[in-house]
Coordinates of C-alpha atoms in Angstrom, one line a residue:
M185 CA -8.2 -25.3 0.9
P186 CA -6.3 -25.8 -1.2
M187 CA -6.1 -22.6 -4.2
S188 CA -5.2 -23.9 -7.1
R189 CA -7.6 -27.0 -8.3
R190 CA -7.7 -28.1 -11.9
A191 CA -6.3 -30.6 -11.7
L192 CA -9.7 -31.9 -10.9
A193 CA -11.0 -30.2 -14.1
A194 CA -10.4 -33.2 -16.5
A195 CA -12.6 -34.7 -14.5
V196 CA -15.5 -32.5 -15.4
T197 CA -14.9 -32.2 -18.7
A198 CA -14.9 -35.7 -20.0
L199 CA -18.2 -35.8 -18.4
V200 CA -19.9 -32.3 -19.4
L201 CA -18.3 -31.3 -22.6
P202 CA -20.6 -33.5 -25.0
L203 CA -23.4 -32.3 -22.6
S204 CA -25.6 -29.9 -25.0
A205 CA -25.1 -26.1 -25.3
C206 CA -28.9 -26.0 -23.7
G207 CA -27.6 -27.5 -19.8
S208 CA -28.8 -29.9 -17.9
G209 CA -32.1 -29.6 -18.7
G210 CA -34.7 -28.8 -15.1
G211 CA -35.9 -25.9 -16.7
G212 CA -35.1 -22.4 -16.1
G213 CA -32.3 -20.3 -18.2
S214 CA -33.3 -17.1 -18.3
T215 CA -30.6 -14.4 -17.4
D216 CA -32.9 -11.8 -15.8
A217 CA -32.1 -11.0 -11.6
S218 CA -33.9 -8.2 -12.2
G219 CA -37.4 -9.6 -11.4
K220 CA -38.2 -10.7 -7.0
V221 CA -35.5 -12.7 -5.4
E222 CA -37.4 -15.6 -4.1
G223 CA -37.7 -19.4 -3.8
D224 CA -35.9 -22.4 -2.8
I225 CA -32.4 -22.5 -4.2
T226 CA -29.3 -25.1 -4.0
F227 CA -25.7 -23.4 -2.7
Q228 CA -22.8 -26.1 -3.4
T229 CA -19.7 -25.2 -0.6
W230 CA -16.6 -27.4 -1.2
N231 CA -14.6 -29.2 2.1
L232 CA -16.3 -26.6 3.9
R233 CA -18.5 -27.2 6.4
A234 CA -16.2 -28.6 8.9
N235 CA -14.4 -26.0 10.3
F236 CA -17.0 -23.3 9.2
K237 CA -20.5 -24.9 9.8
D238 CA -21.6 -21.6 11.8
Y239 CA -20.0 -19.0 9.6
F240 CA -22.0 -20.3 6.8
D241 CA -25.6 -21.5 8.6
G242 CA -25.6 -17.5 10.3
L243 CA -24.6 -16.1 6.4
I244 CA -28.1 -18.2 5.2
G245 CA -30.0 -17.5 7.5
D246 CA -29.8 -13.3 7.9
F247 CA -30.3 -14.1 3.8
E248 CA -33.2 -15.9 3.7
K249 CA -34.2 -12.8 6.2
K250 CA -33.8 -10.2 4.3
Y251 CA -35.8 -11.6 1.6
P252 CA -37.9 -13.8 3.3
G253 CA -39.5 -15.8 0.5
T254 CA -36.6 -17.2 -0.1
H255 CA -35.2 -20.7 1.7
V256 CA -31.0 -22.4 0.7
K257 CA -30.3 -25.7 1.2
W258 CA -27.0 -25.7 1.6
V259 CA -25.7 -28.9 0.8
D260 CA -21.3 -29.4 1.4
Q261 CA -18.8 -32.3 -0.9
P262 CA -15.4 -33.2 0.2
A263 CA -12.2 -31.6 -1.5
E264 CA -11.9 -35.7 -2.8
G265 CA -14.1 -36.9 -6.0
Y266 CA -15.4 -33.4 -6.8
A267 CA -14.9 -32.5 -9.9
D268 CA -16.9 -36.4 -10.3
K269 CA -19.9 -35.0 -8.4
I270 CA -20.1 -31.6 -10.1
S271 CA -19.0 -33.5 -13.7
A272 CA -22.5 -36.0 -12.4
D273 CA -24.6 -33.5 -11.8
A274 CA -24.0 -31.8 -14.1
A275 CA -25.0 -35.3 -17.0
G276 CA -27.8 -36.0 -14.9
G277 CA -29.6 -32.4 -14.6
T278 CA -29.0 -32.0 -11.0
L279 CA -26.6 -28.9 -10.5
P280 CA -27.0 -26.5 -8.1
D281 CA -27.8 -23.1 -8.4
V282 CA -25.2 -22.5 -6.9
V283 CA -21.2 -23.8 -6.7
N284 CA -18.1 -23.0 -5.9
V285 CA -15.9 -23.6 -8.7
S286 CA -12.8 -22.3 -9.1
P287 CA -11.5 -21.6 -13.0
D288 CA -10.6 -24.9 -13.8
L289 CA -13.7 -25.8 -12.8
V290 CA -16.1 -24.1 -14.7
A291 CA -14.6 -23.8 -17.5
P292 CA -15.8 -27.0 -19.2
L293 CA -19.8 -26.0 -18.1
A294 CA -19.5 -22.8 -19.3
R295 CA -18.5 -24.5 -22.6
A296 CA -21.7 -26.5 -22.0
G297 CA -23.5 -24.1 -21.3
L298 CA -24.3 -24.5 -17.6
A299 CA -22.8 -20.8 -16.1
M300 CA -24.7 -18.7 -16.0
D301 CA -22.7 -15.4 -18.3
L302 CA -23.1 -12.4 -15.1
D303 CA -21.5 -10.1 -17.5
K304 CA -25.2 -10.8 -18.8
A305 CA -27.0 -11.3 -15.1
A306 CA -25.0 -9.6 -12.5
A307 CA -23.1 -6.8 -14.5
K308 CA -24.2 -3.2 -12.2
Y309 CA -22.3 -5.6 -10.3
K310 CA -19.0 -5.4 -12.1
G311 CA -17.1 -2.5 -10.1
E312 CA -17.7 -4.5 -6.7
Y313 CA -14.6 -6.3 -7.5
L314 CA -10.8 -6.1 -8.0
P315 CA -10.7 -6.3 -12.6
G316 CA -7.5 -9.4 -11.2
A317 CA -10.6 -11.2 -9.9
W318 CA -13.0 -10.9 -11.9
A319 CA -11.3 -11.3 -14.6
G320 CA -10.7 -14.6 -13.3
H321 CA -13.7 -16.4 -14.0
Q322 CA -13.6 -15.9 -18.0
V323 CA -12.5 -18.1 -20.9
P324 CA -10.7 -17.8 -23.9
G325 CA -12.5 -18.5 -27.0
M326 CA -16.2 -17.8 -24.8
T327 CA -17.6 -13.7 -24.0
G328 CA -18.7 -13.4 -21.2
T329 CA -17.5 -14.0 -17.1
Y330 CA -19.3 -17.1 -15.8
A331 CA -18.7 -16.5 -11.9
F332 CA -18.3 -14.6 -8.6
P333 CA -15.3 -14.1 -7.8
W334 CA -15.0 -15.1 -3.9
Y335 CA -11.6 -15.6 -1.7
L336 CA -8.0 -15.2 -3.2
N337 CA -4.8 -16.6 -2.1
T338 CA -1.1 -15.6 -3.2
G339 CA 2.4 -15.7 -2.0
P340 CA 5.0 -13.7 -0.6
L341 CA 8.2 -14.2 -1.4
F342 CA 11.0 -15.2 1.7
Y343 CA 15.0 -14.5 1.3
N344 CA 18.1 -15.0 3.7
K345 CA 19.3 -11.0 4.0
A346 CA 22.5 -12.9 5.2
L347 CA 22.9 -14.6 2.7
F348 CA 22.3 -11.5 0.4
E349 CA 24.9 -9.9 3.0
K350 CA 27.7 -12.5 2.5
A351 CA 28.0 -12.0 -1.7
G352 CA 28.0 -8.3 -1.5
L353 CA 24.4 -7.8 -1.9
D354 CA 22.2 -4.7 -0.2
P355 CA 20.4 -7.6 2.1
E356 CA 17.1 -4.4 1.7
K357 CA 17.5 -4.7 -1.5
P358 CA 16.2 -8.0 -3.1
P359 CA 14.6 -8.2 -6.7
K360 CA 11.8 -7.1 -8.1
T361 CA 12.5 -8.2 -11.3
Y362 CA 12.9 -11.4 -14.1
G363 CA 16.7 -9.7 -14.8
E364 CA 17.9 -8.2 -10.0
L365 CA 16.9 -12.0 -10.2
F366 CA 19.2 -13.9 -12.5
A367 CA 22.2 -11.2 -11.9
D368 CA 22.1 -11.6 -7.7
A369 CA 21.3 -15.4 -7.6
L370 CA 25.2 -15.4 -10.7
R371 CA 26.2 -13.1 -8.3
M372 CA 26.0 -15.0 -4.9
A373 CA 27.0 -18.7 -6.5
D374 CA 29.6 -17.1 -7.6
E375 CA 30.6 -15.6 -4.1
S376 CA 30.0 -19.0 -2.4
G377 CA 31.7 -21.2 -5.5
G378 CA 28.1 -23.0 -6.2
R379 CA 27.7 -23.5 -2.8
V380 CA 24.4 -21.3 -2.7
A381 CA 21.4 -22.1 -5.2
T382 CA 19.7 -18.5 -5.3
L383 CA 16.1 -21.1 -6.2
A384 CA 15.3 -24.2 -6.3
N385 CA 12.5 -24.1 -8.6
I386 CA 12.4 -24.8 -12.2
P387 CA 10.1 -22.5 -14.4
T388 CA 6.3 -22.6 -14.2
I389 CA 3.0 -21.3 -16.3
E390 CA 3.1 -18.9 -14.0
D391 CA 6.3 -17.9 -13.9
F392 CA 6.3 -17.3 -17.7
G393 CA 3.5 -15.1 -17.5
R394 CA 5.4 -12.4 -15.1
Y395 CA 8.1 -12.7 -17.0
G396 CA 5.7 -11.0 -19.9
A397 CA 5.2 -14.3 -22.1
S398 CA 2.2 -15.1 -23.6
L399 CA 0.8 -17.8 -22.4
M400 CA -2.3 -17.9 -24.6
D401 CA -4.2 -16.6 -27.2
K402 CA -7.3 -15.0 -27.3
A403 CA -9.4 -17.3 -28.9
G404 CA -8.3 -19.9 -26.2
T405 CA -7.2 -22.7 -29.9
G406 CA -3.8 -22.9 -28.9
F407 CA -0.5 -22.2 -26.2
T408 CA 1.9 -19.3 -27.2
F409 CA 5.0 -19.3 -24.5
N410 CA 6.9 -20.6 -27.0
D411 CA 7.5 -16.9 -27.3
A412 CA 10.9 -14.5 -28.1
K413 CA 10.2 -14.2 -23.7
G414 CA 8.9 -17.3 -23.0
V415 CA 12.9 -18.6 -24.8
E416 CA 14.3 -16.1 -23.7
L417 CA 12.9 -16.7 -19.1
L418 CA 13.9 -20.8 -20.0
T419 CA 17.6 -19.6 -21.5
R420 CA 18.2 -17.7 -18.4
Y421 CA 17.7 -20.6 -16.1
K422 CA 19.6 -23.4 -18.4
Q423 CA 22.7 -20.2 -17.4
L424 CA 20.8 -20.2 -13.8
Y425 CA 21.7 -24.2 -13.7
D426 CA 25.0 -24.5 -15.2
A427 CA 25.9 -21.7 -12.7
K428 CA 24.9 -23.9 -9.8
A429 CA 23.1 -20.3 -9.4
L430 CA 19.4 -23.0 -9.7
D431 CA 19.9 -26.0 -7.3
A432 CA 20.9 -28.5 -8.4
R433 CA 17.5 -31.4 -7.4
A434 CA 15.5 -28.1 -8.1
L435 CA 14.3 -30.8 -11.5
N436 CA 12.3 -33.0 -8.4
A437 CA 11.2 -30.2 -6.7
T438 CA 8.4 -30.4 -4.3
P439 CA 7.3 -27.6 -2.2
E440 CA 7.9 -29.3 0.6
S441 CA 11.7 -30.7 -0.5
A442 CA 11.9 -27.1 -1.9
G443 CA 11.3 -25.8 1.4
K444 CA 13.6 -27.1 2.8
E445 CA 16.4 -26.7 0.8
F446 CA 15.4 -23.1 2.1
L447 CA 14.7 -24.1 5.5
T448 CA 18.2 -25.3 6.0
Q449 CA 19.9 -22.5 4.3
A450 CA 20.9 -24.4 1.1
V451 CA 18.9 -22.6 -0.6
A452 CA 18.0 -18.0 -0.5
M453 CA 14.6 -17.2 -1.9
N454 CA 11.9 -19.7 -1.1
P455 CA 7.8 -18.4 -0.9
G456 CA 6.1 -19.7 1.8
S457 CA 3.3 -18.6 4.7
A458 CA 2.8 -17.0 7.7
L459 CA 2.7 -21.3 9.1
D460 CA 6.6 -21.4 7.7
L461 CA 7.9 -18.5 9.4
D462 CA 6.0 -20.5 12.3
N463 CA 8.8 -23.2 11.3
F464 CA 12.0 -21.0 11.2
K465 CA 11.6 -19.8 14.1
K466 CA 11.3 -23.3 16.4
Q467 CA 12.9 -25.1 13.8
A468 CA 15.5 -22.8 12.5
P469 CA 16.3 -19.8 14.3
S470 CA 18.9 -18.5 13.2
L471 CA 17.5 -18.5 9.6
Y472 CA 14.3 -16.7 11.3
K473 CA 15.9 -14.1 12.6
N474 CA 17.8 -13.1 9.2
I475 CA 14.6 -13.7 6.8
G476 CA 13.0 -11.4 5.0
I477 CA 9.4 -11.2 3.3
T478 CA 8.9 -9.9 -0.5
D479 CA 6.9 -9.1 -3.9
Q480 CA 7.2 -12.2 -6.0
I481 CA 9.1 -11.5 -9.1
T482 CA 7.4 -10.2 -11.9
N483 CA 8.6 -8.4 -15.3
T484 CA 4.5 -7.7 -15.4
G485 CA 4.2 -5.5 -12.7
H486 CA 1.4 -8.1 -11.4
V487 CA 2.0 -11.1 -9.2
N488 CA -0.3 -14.1 -9.3
M489 CA -3.0 -14.5 -7.4
Y490 CA -5.6 -18.0 -7.3
V491 CA -8.3 -17.5 -7.5
M492 CA -11.4 -18.5 -6.1
G493 CA -16.0 -18.0 -7.3
L494 CA -19.3 -19.0 -6.5
M495 CA -21.3 -19.8 -10.7
V496 CA -24.6 -19.5 -10.5
N497 CA -26.4 -21.9 -12.5
S498 CA -27.5 -21.4 -16.4
R499 CA -31.4 -23.7 -15.5
T500 CA -32.2 -22.6 -12.3
R501 CA -35.8 -22.1 -12.0
H502 CA -34.7 -19.1 -9.3
T503 CA -32.1 -16.1 -11.0
P504 CA -32.8 -13.5 -9.2
A505 CA -32.6 -15.5 -6.1
A506 CA -29.1 -17.6 -6.6
V507 CA -28.0 -14.1 -7.9
A508 CA -28.5 -12.6 -5.5
F509 CA -27.5 -15.3 -2.8
A510 CA -23.5 -15.8 -5.0
H511 CA -23.3 -12.0 -4.6
Y512 CA -24.3 -11.5 -0.9
V513 CA -22.2 -14.1 -0.3
T514 CA -18.7 -12.3 -2.2
D515 CA -19.8 -9.2 -1.4
A516 CA -17.4 -7.2 0.3
E517 CA -19.1 -7.4 4.4
H518 CA -19.0 -11.2 3.9
Q519 CA -15.8 -11.2 3.2
M520 CA -14.1 -9.5 5.1
S521 CA -15.9 -11.3 7.7
F522 CA -14.9 -14.7 7.0
A523 CA -10.8 -13.8 5.6
K524 CA -10.9 -13.4 9.6
K525 CA -11.9 -16.6 10.3
V526 CA -9.1 -18.1 7.3
A527 CA -6.5 -17.7 6.5
I528 CA -7.7 -16.1 2.1
F529 CA -8.1 -12.3 1.3
P530 CA -11.7 -10.3 -0.1
S531 CA -11.9 -10.1 -3.6
T532 CA -13.4 -6.9 -3.2
A533 CA -12.1 -3.7 -3.9
G534 CA -11.5 -1.4 -1.2
S535 CA -11.9 -4.1 0.6
L536 CA -7.6 -5.0 1.0
D537 CA -6.9 -1.2 2.5
D538 CA -8.8 -2.1 5.8
P539 CA -6.0 -2.3 8.5
Y540 CA -6.7 -5.4 9.4
F541 CA -4.2 -5.8 5.6
T542 CA -1.6 -3.1 5.5
E543 CA -1.2 -2.5 9.9
E544 CA 1.0 -5.1 11.6
D545 CA 0.8 -6.4 15.0
G546 CA 3.7 -7.3 14.9
T547 CA 3.5 -11.5 14.6
D548 CA 4.1 -13.0 12.0
E549 CA 1.1 -13.2 10.7
T550 CA 0.6 -10.1 9.8
R551 CA 3.6 -9.8 8.8
V552 CA 2.7 -12.5 5.8
R553 CA -0.4 -10.8 5.1
V554 CA 0.3 -7.2 5.0
A555 CA 3.4 -8.4 2.1
A556 CA 1.1 -10.4 0.2
A557 CA -2.8 -8.8 0.2
K558 CA -0.9 -5.0 -0.6
S559 CA 0.7 -7.6 -4.4
L560 CA -3.1 -8.6 -4.4
K561 CA -5.2 -5.3 -5.4
S562 CA -3.3 -5.7 -9.0
A563 CA -2.5 -9.7 -9.4
V564 CA -3.8 -11.0 -11.9
N565 CA -4.2 -15.3 -12.5
Y566 CA -1.5 -15.4 -15.3
T567 CA -2.5 -20.0 -14.6
P568 CA -4.7 -20.9 -18.2
V569 CA -7.8 -21.8 -17.4
L570 CA -7.2 -24.1 -19.8
F571 CA -4.0 -25.3 -18.4
S572 CA -4.2 -28.9 -17.0
D573 CA -2.2 -31.0 -14.7
Q574 CA -0.8 -32.7 -17.6
M575 CA -0.2 -29.7 -19.1
K576 CA 2.1 -28.6 -16.2
T577 CA 3.6 -32.0 -16.0
A578 CA 4.2 -32.1 -20.9
L579 CA 6.0 -28.4 -19.8
R580 CA 7.9 -29.5 -16.8
N581 CA 9.1 -32.8 -17.9
E582 CA 10.8 -30.7 -21.5
V583 CA 12.2 -27.2 -19.6
G584 CA 14.2 -29.9 -17.8
K585 CA 15.4 -31.1 -21.1
A586 CA 16.6 -28.0 -22.1
L587 CA 18.3 -27.5 -18.9
Q588 CA 20.1 -30.6 -18.3
G589 CA 21.6 -29.6 -22.4
R590 CA 19.2 -32.2 -23.9
Q591 CA 17.8 -29.3 -26.3
S592 CA 18.0 -26.0 -27.3
P593 CA 15.3 -23.8 -24.9
K594 CA 13.6 -23.1 -27.7
A595 CA 13.2 -27.0 -29.4
A596 CA 12.4 -27.5 -25.7
L597 CA 9.3 -24.9 -25.7
D598 CA 8.2 -25.7 -28.4
N599 CA 7.6 -29.6 -27.7
A600 CA 5.8 -28.0 -24.7
V601 CA 3.4 -26.0 -26.6
R602 CA 2.8 -29.2 -29.4
A603 CA 2.0 -31.3 -26.0
C604 CA -0.2 -28.6 -24.4
D605 CA -2.0 -28.2 -28.1
R606 CA -2.8 -32.4 -28.3
L607 CA -4.3 -32.6 -24.7
L608 CA -6.6 -29.3 -26.1
K609 CA -7.8 -30.7 -27.9
Q610 CA -8.5 -34.1 -26.2
Q611 CA -10.4 -31.7 -23.9
G612 CA -13.7 -31.6 -27.4

């Protein structure tokens, strides 16, 4: 289950935004969830039936027993074409009552008036969730929250202790801030004669957020990552690139290629998961025995998270039942039970203090799980919900030009912001 699906937002935007603020029709539309929980509702998930049918069948059965006047019809859509399906349902007035969404998918639905504002309909539940998770489905330029936070994910940072020690760095004190990262990276490149880079990836929008740059104005009308902090970050990355502290192949790196650079010990740090650790154990035992696990680099004190949510259709005929069910699926008890079946994390307050997320048992899986859970308590979703894949490409292209010296970091980010703002206007 991928945790970030911004690439699908464009399809939703194209069909949904022309709709009126009255939504897709079909009656209903009340945000009053205080009435009797009853009626038939439809619940749509995203590529979950194949692996979790028994879990959801049991969850739905328990809900219907708790509320005898309800019936939940569960539909599961494949990952491919999911945004097209949502947009077609929105345009045709057949959007399910409760819908599995990511922040990028909820944004156009909220702007079209089809996503219920839970700050109005479900305000009493807000305190049950981590603040950063609850804010994950808020839309710039709008007041309100448009989906219950469901499961979260993040990733710690792996580092090679042997390479740190060889460069004269303390292997037990990996960098925590960007300033520390840049200093360590330059030293490692210098000590290795440029043979060992520290990083294999160029900065992304999440890096600008973690560095402390402003990403977008509060009204949601324009991007702002070309501010002084943004320029400073890219300038420092240019210094790394010139010193070979940033891998020469970073301009065209993919997660797979960056992982290979780390596996072959050509780079000293890289994000990863428990699956990567298992791979290192089998393919690179010398690396595996020297693996360190640390938090993502950040100047803000908050790491990046990915969040999934459950949106309530604002046009549902059964608001109390739809809100109650979305809350039921995402409450602490059910999020914890789901997290123990799949490698995700609950978004509910206090859940990450459970021993399942705090105690290691010596396995790679728990090493990574404990490290990630600790950082999620105060994590935020840095990627603006209106930031599309086209915008990611625009930023990447301009960053590449700056690293190659074809334009200044300031000019690169100015150009990237202009390109992203043009794409934003095309969204409507």
